[in-house]
Amino acid sequence: MNSSIKIALVAAVAVGAMTACTSTPAPKNNAAPATSSSSAPTSETSSPPPPVAVTSVVTQTVTNQPQPQAVVKVDNRIGYGALKLGMTLDEVKA
């Protein structure tokens, strides 16, 4: 098969699938047809309406503060641990 025919076939299947998934079904008509019977008395008993579920959705936007940038002090001087050659007395005490 030609590659353009394959692409067209795949596109048609994809469009059909998306249409089937996004379409809404037609509402069902639960109304019974009206009958007119004048010879016999009819007693209509109405069933109670179905229970109604009430839901409430509350959306709240949460904004996170940007994280502070980590400050990395790079000291390439020769030394032992935190003590480096050429440090001032204040740097050593800190």
Coordinates of N, CA, C and O in Angstrom, one line a residue:
M1 N 0.8 -1.2 0.0 CA 0.0 0.0 0.0 C 0.9 1.2 0.0 O 1.9 1.3 0.6
N2 N 0.4 2.2 -0.6 CA 1.0 3.5 -0.6 C 1.0 4.1 0.7 O 0.0 4.0 1.5
S3 N 2.1 4.8 1.1 CA 2.1 5.4 2.5 C 1.1 6.5 2.7 O 0.5 6.6 3.8
S4 N 0.7 7.2 1.6 CA -0.3 8.2 1.8 C -1.7 7.6 2.0 O -2.5 8.2 2.7
I5 N -2.0 6.4 1.4 CA -3.2 5.8 1.7 C -3.3 5.3 3.1 O -4.3 5.3 3.8
K6 N -2.1 4.8 3.6 CA -2.1 4.3 5.0 C -2.3 5.5 6.0 O -3.1 5.3 6.9
I7 N -1.7 6.6 5.7 CA -1.9 7.8 6.6 C -3.4 8.2 6.5 O -4.0 8.5 7.6
A8 N -4.0 8.2 5.4 CA -5.4 8.6 5.2 C -6.3 7.6 6.0 O -7.3 8.0 6.7
L9 N -6.0 6.3 5.9 CA -6.8 5.3 6.6 C -6.7 5.5 8.2 O -7.7 5.5 8.9
V10 N -5.5 5.7 8.6 CA -5.3 5.9 10.1 C -5.9 7.2 10.5 O -6.6 7.2 11.6
A11 N -5.9 8.2 9.7 CA -6.5 9.5 10.1 C -8.0 9.3 10.2 O -8.7 9.9 11.1
A12 N -8.6 8.6 9.2 CA -10.0 8.4 9.2 C -10.5 7.6 10.4 O -11.5 7.9 11.1
V13 N -9.7 6.6 10.8 CA -10.0 5.8 12.0 C -9.9 6.6 13.2 O -10.8 6.6 14.1
A14 N -8.9 7.5 13.3 CA -8.7 8.3 14.5 C -9.9 9.3 14.6 O -10.4 9.6 15.7
V15 N -10.3 9.9 13.5 CA -11.4 10.9 13.5 C -12.7 10.2 14.0 O -13.5 10.7 14.8
G16 N -12.9 9.0 13.4 CA -14.1 8.2 13.8 C -14.1 7.9 15.3 O -15.1 7.9 16.0
A17 N -13.0 7.5 15.8 CA -12.9 7.1 17.2 C -13.1 8.4 18.1 O -13.8 8.3 19.1
M18 N -12.5 9.5 17.7 CA -12.7 10.7 18.5 C -14.2 11.2 18.5 O -14.7 11.7 19.5
T19 N -14.8 11.0 17.3 CA -16.2 11.4 17.2 C -17.1 10.5 18.1 O -18.0 11.0 18.8
A20 N -16.8 9.2 18.1 CA -17.6 8.3 18.9 C -17.4 8.6 20.4 O -18.3 8.4 21.2
C21 N -16.2 9.0 20.8 CA -15.9 9.2 22.2 C -16.5 10.5 22.7 O -16.7 10.7 23.9
T22 N -16.6 11.5 21.9 CA -17.0 12.8 22.3 C -18.4 13.1 22.1 O -18.9 14.2 22.5
S23 N -19.2 12.3 21.4 CA -20.6 12.6 21.1 C -21.4 12.3 22.4 O -21.1 11.4 23.2
T24 N -22.5 13.0 22.6 CA -23.3 12.8 23.7 C -24.6 12.1 23.2 O -25.1 12.3 22.2
P25 N -25.0 11.1 24.0 CA -26.2 10.3 23.6 C -27.4 11.2 23.6 O -27.5 12.1 24.4
A26 N -28.4 10.8 22.8 CA -29.7 11.5 22.8 C -30.4 11.2 24.1 O -30.4 10.1 24.6
P27 N -31.1 12.2 24.7 CA -31.8 11.9 25.9 C -33.0 10.9 25.7 O -33.6 11.0 24.6
K28 N -33.2 10.1 26.7 CA -34.2 9.1 26.5 C -35.6 9.8 26.9 O -35.7 10.5 27.8
N29 N -36.6 9.5 26.1 CA -37.9 10.0 26.3 C -38.7 9.0 27.2 O -39.1 8.0 26.7
N30 N -38.8 9.3 28.5 CA -39.5 8.4 29.4 C -41.0 8.6 29.4 O -41.7 8.0 30.2
A31 N -41.5 9.6 28.6 CA -42.9 9.9 28.6 C -43.7 8.7 28.0 O -43.4 8.3 26.8
A32 N -44.7 8.2 28.6 CA -45.5 7.1 28.0 C -46.5 7.7 27.1 O -47.0 8.9 27.4
P33 N -46.9 7.1 26.1 CA -47.9 7.6 25.2 C -49.2 7.8 25.9 O -49.6 6.9 26.7
A34 N -49.9 8.8 25.6 CA -51.2 9.1 26.3 C -52.3 8.2 25.7 O -52.4 8.1 24.5
T35 N -53.0 7.6 26.6 CA -54.2 6.7 26.1 C -55.4 7.4 26.6 O -55.5 7.9 27.7
S36 N -56.4 7.4 25.7 CA -57.7 8.0 26.1 C -58.7 6.8 26.2 O -59.0 6.2 25.2
S37 N -59.1 6.5 27.4 CA -60.1 5.5 27.6 C -61.2 6.1 28.4 O -61.0 6.3 29.6
S38 N -62.3 6.3 27.8 CA -63.4 6.9 28.5 C -64.3 5.9 29.1 O -65.2 6.3 30.0
S39 N -64.3 4.6 28.8 CA -65.2 3.7 29.3 C -64.8 3.2 30.7 O -65.6 2.9 31.6
A40 N -63.5 3.0 31.0 CA -63.1 2.5 32.3 C -62.3 3.6 33.0 O -61.5 4.3 32.5
P41 N -62.7 3.7 34.3 CA -62.0 4.7 35.1 C -60.5 4.3 35.3 O -60.3 3.1 35.6
T42 N -59.6 5.2 35.2 CA -58.2 4.9 35.4 C -57.7 5.5 36.7 O -58.1 6.7 37.0
S43 N -57.0 4.8 37.4 CA -56.4 5.4 38.6 C -54.9 5.5 38.3 O -54.2 4.5 38.2
E44 N -54.5 6.7 38.1 CA -53.0 7.0 37.8 C -52.3 7.0 39.1 O -52.6 7.8 40.0
T45 N -51.3 6.2 39.3 CA -50.4 6.3 40.4 C -49.1 6.8 39.9 O -48.5 6.2 39.1
S46 N -48.7 7.9 40.5 CA -47.5 8.5 40.0 C -46.4 8.0 41.0 O -46.5 8.0 42.2
S47 N -45.3 7.5 40.4 CA -44.2 7.1 41.2 C -43.5 8.3 41.7 O -43.4 9.4 41.0
P48 N -42.9 8.3 42.9 CA -42.1 9.4 43.4 C -40.9 9.7 42.5 O -40.4 8.8 41.8
P49 N -40.6 11.0 42.4 CA -39.5 11.3 41.5 C -38.2 10.7 42.0 O -38.0 10.5 43.2
P50 N -37.2 10.4 41.2 CA -36.0 9.8 41.6 C -35.2 10.8 42.5 O -35.4 12.0 42.4
P51 N -34.4 10.3 43.5 CA -33.7 11.2 44.3 C -32.7 12.0 43.5 O -32.1 11.6 42.5
V52 N -32.5 13.2 44.0 CA -31.6 14.1 43.3 C -30.3 14.3 44.1 O -30.4 14.5 45.3
A53 N -29.2 14.1 43.5 CA -27.9 14.2 44.1 C -27.4 15.6 43.8 O -27.3 16.0 42.7
V54 N -27.1 16.3 44.9 CA -26.6 17.7 44.7 C -25.1 17.7 45.1 O -24.8 17.2 46.2
T55 N -24.3 18.1 44.1 CA -22.9 18.2 44.4 C -22.4 19.6 44.2 O -23.0 20.3 43.4
S56 N -21.4 19.9 44.9 CA -20.9 21.3 44.8 C -19.4 21.1 44.6 O -18.7 20.4 45.3
V57 N -18.8 21.8 43.6 CA -17.4 21.8 43.3 C -16.8 23.2 43.6 O -17.3 24.2 43.1
V58 N -15.8 23.2 44.4 CA -15.2 24.5 44.7 C -13.7 24.4 44.2 O -13.0 23.4 44.5
T59 N -13.3 25.3 43.4 CA -12.0 25.3 42.9 C -11.2 26.5 43.5 O -11.8 27.5 43.7
Q60 N -10.0 26.2 43.9 CA -9.2 27.2 44.5 C -7.8 27.2 43.8 O -7.2 26.1 43.7
T61 N -7.4 28.3 43.4 CA -6.1 28.4 42.8 C -5.0 28.6 43.8 O -5.1 29.4 44.7
V62 N -4.0 27.7 43.8 CA -2.9 27.7 44.7 C -1.7 28.1 43.9 O -1.3 27.5 42.9
T63 N -1.0 29.1 44.4 CA 0.2 29.5 43.7 C 1.4 29.3 44.7 O 1.3 29.7 45.9
N64 N 2.3 28.6 44.2 CA 3.5 28.3 45.0 C 4.5 29.4 44.8 O 4.8 29.8 43.7
Q65 N 5.2 29.8 45.9 CA 6.2 30.8 45.8 C 7.4 30.2 45.2 O 7.7 29.0 45.4
P66 N 8.1 30.9 44.3 CA 9.3 30.4 43.7 C 10.4 30.0 44.8 O 10.5 30.8 45.7
Q67 N 11.0 28.9 44.6 CA 12.0 28.5 45.5 C 13.2 29.3 45.4 O 13.6 29.7 44.3
P68 N 13.8 29.7 46.5 CA 15.0 30.5 46.4 C 16.2 29.7 45.8 O 16.3 28.5 45.9
Q69 N 17.0 30.4 45.1 CA 18.1 29.8 44.4 C 19.1 29.4 45.4 O 19.5 30.2 46.3
A70 N 19.6 28.2 45.3 CA 20.6 27.7 46.2 C 21.9 28.4 45.9 O 22.4 28.5 44.8
V71 N 22.5 28.9 47.0 CA 23.8 29.6 46.8 C 24.9 28.6 47.2 O 25.0 28.1 48.3
V72 N 25.7 28.3 46.2 CA 26.8 27.4 46.4 C 28.1 28.2 46.3 O 28.4 28.8 45.3
K73 N 28.8 28.2 47.4 CA 30.1 28.9 47.4 C 31.2 27.9 47.0 O 31.4 27.0 47.7
V74 N 31.8 28.2 45.9 CA 32.8 27.4 45.4 C 34.2 28.0 45.7 O 34.5 29.1 45.4
D75 N 34.9 27.3 46.5 CA 36.3 27.7 46.9 C 37.3 26.7 46.5 O 37.3 25.6 47.1
N76 N 38.0 27.0 45.5 CA 39.0 26.0 44.9 C 40.4 26.2 45.6 O 41.3 25.6 45.1
R77 N 40.5 26.9 46.7 CA 41.8 27.0 47.3 C 42.2 25.8 48.0 O 41.3 25.0 48.4
I78 N 43.4 25.6 48.1 CA 43.9 24.4 48.8 C 43.8 24.6 50.3 O 44.0 25.6 50.9
G79 N 43.4 23.5 51.0 CA 43.2 23.6 52.4 C 42.8 22.2 53.0 O 42.8 21.2 52.3
Y80 N 42.3 22.3 54.2 CA 41.9 21.1 54.9 C 40.4 21.3 55.4 O 40.2 22.1 56.3
G81 N 39.4 20.6 54.8 CA 38.0 20.8 55.1 C 37.6 22.2 54.8 O 37.7 22.7 53.7
A82 N 37.0 22.9 55.9 CA 36.5 24.2 55.7 C 37.7 25.2 55.8 O 37.5 26.4 55.4
L83 N 38.8 24.8 56.3 CA 39.9 25.8 56.4 C 40.7 25.8 55.1 O 41.1 24.7 54.6
K84 N 40.9 26.9 54.5 CA 41.6 27.1 53.3 C 42.8 28.0 53.5 O 42.8 28.9 54.3
L85 N 43.8 27.8 52.6 CA 45.0 28.7 52.7 C 44.6 30.1 52.2 O 43.8 30.2 51.2
G86 N 45.0 31.1 52.9 CA 44.8 32.5 52.5 C 43.5 33.1 53.1 O 43.0 34.2 52.7
M87 N 42.8 32.3 54.0 CA 41.6 32.8 54.6 C 41.9 33.9 55.6 O 43.0 33.9 56.3
T88 N 41.0 34.9 55.8 CA 41.2 35.9 56.8 C 40.7 35.3 58.1 O 40.1 34.3 58.2
L89 N 41.0 36.0 59.2 CA 40.6 35.6 60.5 C 39.1 35.6 60.7 O 38.5 34.6 61.3
D90 N 38.4 36.5 60.1 CA 37.0 36.6 60.1 C 36.3 35.4 59.4 O 35.4 34.8 59.8
E91 N 36.9 35.0 58.2 CA 36.4 33.8 57.5 C 36.6 32.6 58.3 O 35.8 31.7 58.2
V92 N 37.7 32.5 59.0 CA 38.0 31.3 59.8 C 37.0 31.2 60.9 O 36.5 30.1 61.2
K93 N 36.7 32.3 61.6 CA 35.8 32.3 62.7 C 34.4 32.0 62.3 O 33.6 31.3 63.0
A94 N 34.0 32.4 61.1 CA 32.7 32.2 60.6 C 32.5 30.7 60.2 O 31.5 30.1 60.4

